[in-house]
Tab-separated table of C-alpha atoms and ligand atoms in Angstrom:
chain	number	residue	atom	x	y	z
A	1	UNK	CA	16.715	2.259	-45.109
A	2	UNK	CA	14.008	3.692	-43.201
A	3	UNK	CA	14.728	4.713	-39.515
A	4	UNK	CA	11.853	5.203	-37.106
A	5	UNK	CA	12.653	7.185	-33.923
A	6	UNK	CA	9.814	6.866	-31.086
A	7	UNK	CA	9.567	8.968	-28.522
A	8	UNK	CA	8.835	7.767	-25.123
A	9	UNK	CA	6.052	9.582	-23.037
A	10	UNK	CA	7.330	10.989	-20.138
A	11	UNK	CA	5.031	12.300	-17.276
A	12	UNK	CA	2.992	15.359	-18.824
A	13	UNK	CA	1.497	16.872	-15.807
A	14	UNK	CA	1.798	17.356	-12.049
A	15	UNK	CA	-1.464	16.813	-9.729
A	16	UNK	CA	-1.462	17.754	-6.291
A	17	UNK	CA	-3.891	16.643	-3.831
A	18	UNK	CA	-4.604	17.741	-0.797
A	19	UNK	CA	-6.180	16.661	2.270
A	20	UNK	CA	-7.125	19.087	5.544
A	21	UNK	CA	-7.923	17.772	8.905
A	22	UNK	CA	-8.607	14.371	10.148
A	23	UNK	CA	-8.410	12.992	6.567
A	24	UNK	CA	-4.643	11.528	8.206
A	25	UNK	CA	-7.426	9.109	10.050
A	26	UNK	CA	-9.216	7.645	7.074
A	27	UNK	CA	-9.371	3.867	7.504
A	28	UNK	CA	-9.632	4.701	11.014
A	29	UNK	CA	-12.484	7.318	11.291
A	30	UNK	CA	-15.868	6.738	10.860
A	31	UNK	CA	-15.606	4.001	8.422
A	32	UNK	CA	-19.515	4.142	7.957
A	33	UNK	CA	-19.193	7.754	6.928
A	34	UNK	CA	-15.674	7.831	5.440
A	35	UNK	CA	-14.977	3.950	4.522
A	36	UNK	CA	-12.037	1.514	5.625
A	37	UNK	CA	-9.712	2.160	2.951
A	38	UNK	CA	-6.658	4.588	3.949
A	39	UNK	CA	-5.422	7.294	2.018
A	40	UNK	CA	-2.534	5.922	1.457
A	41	UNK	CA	-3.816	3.033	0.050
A	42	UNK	CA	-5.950	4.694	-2.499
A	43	UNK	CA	-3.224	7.160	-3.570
A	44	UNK	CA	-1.056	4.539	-4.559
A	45	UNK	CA	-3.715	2.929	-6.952
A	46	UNK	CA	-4.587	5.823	-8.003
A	47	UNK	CA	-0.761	6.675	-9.035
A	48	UNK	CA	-0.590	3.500	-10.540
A	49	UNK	CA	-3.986	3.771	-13.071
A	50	UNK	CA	-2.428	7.384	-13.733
A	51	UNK	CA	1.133	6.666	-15.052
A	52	UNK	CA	1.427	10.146	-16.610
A	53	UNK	CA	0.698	12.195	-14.021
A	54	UNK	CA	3.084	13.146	-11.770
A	55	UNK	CA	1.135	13.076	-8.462
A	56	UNK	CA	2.217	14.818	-4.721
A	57	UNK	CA	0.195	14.228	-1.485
A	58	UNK	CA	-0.059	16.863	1.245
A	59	UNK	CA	-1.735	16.185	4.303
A	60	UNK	CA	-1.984	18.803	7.223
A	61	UNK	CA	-4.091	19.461	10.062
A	62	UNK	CA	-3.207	22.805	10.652
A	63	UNK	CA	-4.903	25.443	8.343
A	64	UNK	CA	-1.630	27.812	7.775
A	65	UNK	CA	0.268	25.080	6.308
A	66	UNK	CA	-2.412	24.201	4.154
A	67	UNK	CA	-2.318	27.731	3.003
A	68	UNK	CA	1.571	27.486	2.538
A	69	UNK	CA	0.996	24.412	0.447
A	70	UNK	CA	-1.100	26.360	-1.774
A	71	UNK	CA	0.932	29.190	-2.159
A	72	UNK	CA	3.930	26.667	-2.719
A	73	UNK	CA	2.631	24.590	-5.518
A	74	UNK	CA	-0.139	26.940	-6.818
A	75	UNK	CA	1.620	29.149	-9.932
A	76	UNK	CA	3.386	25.301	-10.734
A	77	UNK	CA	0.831	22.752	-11.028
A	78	UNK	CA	-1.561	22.104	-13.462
A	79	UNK	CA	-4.085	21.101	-11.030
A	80	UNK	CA	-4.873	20.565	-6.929
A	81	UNK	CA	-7.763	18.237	-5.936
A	82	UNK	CA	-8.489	19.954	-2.372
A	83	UNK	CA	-10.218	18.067	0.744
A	84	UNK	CA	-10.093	20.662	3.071
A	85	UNK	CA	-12.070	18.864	5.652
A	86	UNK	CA	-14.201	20.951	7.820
A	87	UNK	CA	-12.276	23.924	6.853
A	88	UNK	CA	-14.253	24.246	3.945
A	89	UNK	CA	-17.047	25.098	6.433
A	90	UNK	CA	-14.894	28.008	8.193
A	91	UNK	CA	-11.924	29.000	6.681
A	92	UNK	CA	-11.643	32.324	4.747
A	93	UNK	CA	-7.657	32.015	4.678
A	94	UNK	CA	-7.707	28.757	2.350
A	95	UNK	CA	-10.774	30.316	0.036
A	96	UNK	CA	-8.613	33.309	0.025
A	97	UNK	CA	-5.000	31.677	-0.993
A	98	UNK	CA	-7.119	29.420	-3.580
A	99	UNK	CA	-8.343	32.971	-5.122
A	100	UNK	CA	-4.075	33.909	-5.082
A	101	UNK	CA	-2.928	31.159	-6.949
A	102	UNK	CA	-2.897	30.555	-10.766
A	103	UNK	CA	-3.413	26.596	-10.565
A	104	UNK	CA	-7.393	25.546	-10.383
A	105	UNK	CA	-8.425	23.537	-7.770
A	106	UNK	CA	-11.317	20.975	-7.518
A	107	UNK	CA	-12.723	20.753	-3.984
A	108	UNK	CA	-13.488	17.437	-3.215
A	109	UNK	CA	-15.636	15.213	-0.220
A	110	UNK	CA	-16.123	11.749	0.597
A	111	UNK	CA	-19.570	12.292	1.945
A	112	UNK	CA	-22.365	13.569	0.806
A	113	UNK	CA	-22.052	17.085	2.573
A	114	UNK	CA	-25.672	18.161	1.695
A	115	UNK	CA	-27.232	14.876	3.091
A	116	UNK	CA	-25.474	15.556	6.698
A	117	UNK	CA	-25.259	18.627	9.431
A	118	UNK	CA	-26.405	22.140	8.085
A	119	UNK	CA	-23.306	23.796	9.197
A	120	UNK	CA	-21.912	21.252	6.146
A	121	UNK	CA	-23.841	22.670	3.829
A	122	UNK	CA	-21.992	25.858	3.374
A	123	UNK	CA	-18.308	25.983	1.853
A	124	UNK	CA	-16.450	29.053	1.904
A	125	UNK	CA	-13.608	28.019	-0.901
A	126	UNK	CA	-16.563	26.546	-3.627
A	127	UNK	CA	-16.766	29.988	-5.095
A	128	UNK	CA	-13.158	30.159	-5.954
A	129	UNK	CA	-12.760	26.312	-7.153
A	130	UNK	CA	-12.568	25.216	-10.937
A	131	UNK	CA	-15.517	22.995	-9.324
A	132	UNK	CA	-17.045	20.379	-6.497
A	133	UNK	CA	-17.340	16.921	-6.398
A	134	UNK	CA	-19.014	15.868	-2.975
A	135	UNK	CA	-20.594	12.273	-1.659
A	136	UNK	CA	-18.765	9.431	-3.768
A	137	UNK	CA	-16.331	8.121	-1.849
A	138	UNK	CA	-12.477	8.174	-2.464
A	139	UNK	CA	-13.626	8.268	-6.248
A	140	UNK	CA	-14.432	12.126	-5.817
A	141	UNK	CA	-10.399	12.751	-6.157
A	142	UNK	CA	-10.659	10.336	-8.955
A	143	UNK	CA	-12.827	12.143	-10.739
A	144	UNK	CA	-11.491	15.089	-9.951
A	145	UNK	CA	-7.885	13.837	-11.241
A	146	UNK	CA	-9.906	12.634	-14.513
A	147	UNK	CA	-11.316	15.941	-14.951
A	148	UNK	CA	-7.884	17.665	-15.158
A	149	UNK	CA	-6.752	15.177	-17.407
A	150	UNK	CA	-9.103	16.045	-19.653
A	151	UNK	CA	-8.268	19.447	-19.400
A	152	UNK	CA	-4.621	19.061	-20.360
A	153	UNK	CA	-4.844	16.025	-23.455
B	1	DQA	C1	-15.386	15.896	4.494
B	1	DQA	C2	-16.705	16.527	4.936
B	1	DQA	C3	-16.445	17.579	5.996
B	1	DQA	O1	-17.670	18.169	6.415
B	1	DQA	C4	-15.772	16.960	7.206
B	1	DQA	O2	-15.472	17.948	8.164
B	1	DQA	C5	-14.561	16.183	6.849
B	1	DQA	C6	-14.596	15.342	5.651
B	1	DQA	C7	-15.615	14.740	3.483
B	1	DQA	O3	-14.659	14.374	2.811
B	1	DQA	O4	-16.700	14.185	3.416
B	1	DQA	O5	-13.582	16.146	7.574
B	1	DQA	O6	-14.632	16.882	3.820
């Protein structure tokens, strides 16, 4: 007799994504800029198309905790998809703690940052990210998610 033993797949990695300020009004903000779907909405579609990933949400307005969020997660996680709002534009602290950490992060933007205000055009945390996904909607952290899959089949 011939016994077949199947192992069951259990979640294989842990994505965190993160959003900076404002992003807690998406839905609400802009929706000709930033759409009418919430966050919340998307992430749990997202977590449902992506059954093996084990996915966390962070959302701050307030650039320290960002930075303790990084620090937190970032020698865990196989892979942050970072939003950091208009900190991206200003903030040495989060390029900095992204340089710290061992887990790579994807910066991410709904809008197309290059096709708006010049002061959008620069981001201080680009040159320490795996990489940048800008201007395609809430798909950018899809993509981004996709792209660490990828990396760790
Ligand atoms: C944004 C672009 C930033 O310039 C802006 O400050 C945001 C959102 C985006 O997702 O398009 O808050 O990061």
């Amino acid at each position: 007799m011939q016994i077949y033993i199947f192992a069951v797949q259990n979640i294989i990695m842990k994505i965190l994504i993160i959003n900076g300020p404002n992003l807690n009004l998406l839905g609400k903000r802009e929706p000709t800029i930033y759409g009418h779907l919430s966050f919340e909405d998307f992430f749990q579609e997202l977590k449902k198309k992506y059954s093996t990933v084990e996915f966390e949400y962070y959302q701050s307005n307030v650039e320290g905790e960002l930075i303790n969020k990084l620090h937190e997660v970032g020698f865990d996680y196989h892979g942050i998809v970072m939003n950091a709002g208009a900190y991206t534009h200003t903030s040495i602290g989060i390029s900095d703690a992204i340089a710290g950490i061992k887990t790579p992060v994807i910066e991410v933007h709904i809008s197309n940052v290059y096709a708006r205000e010049e002061y959008r055009h620069t981001s201080l945390m680009a040159k320490n990210c795996l990489g940048v996904i800008t201007g395609l909607g809430m798909n950018s952290y899809q993509l981004a998610t996709e792209h660490f899959i990828g990396l760790n089949s």
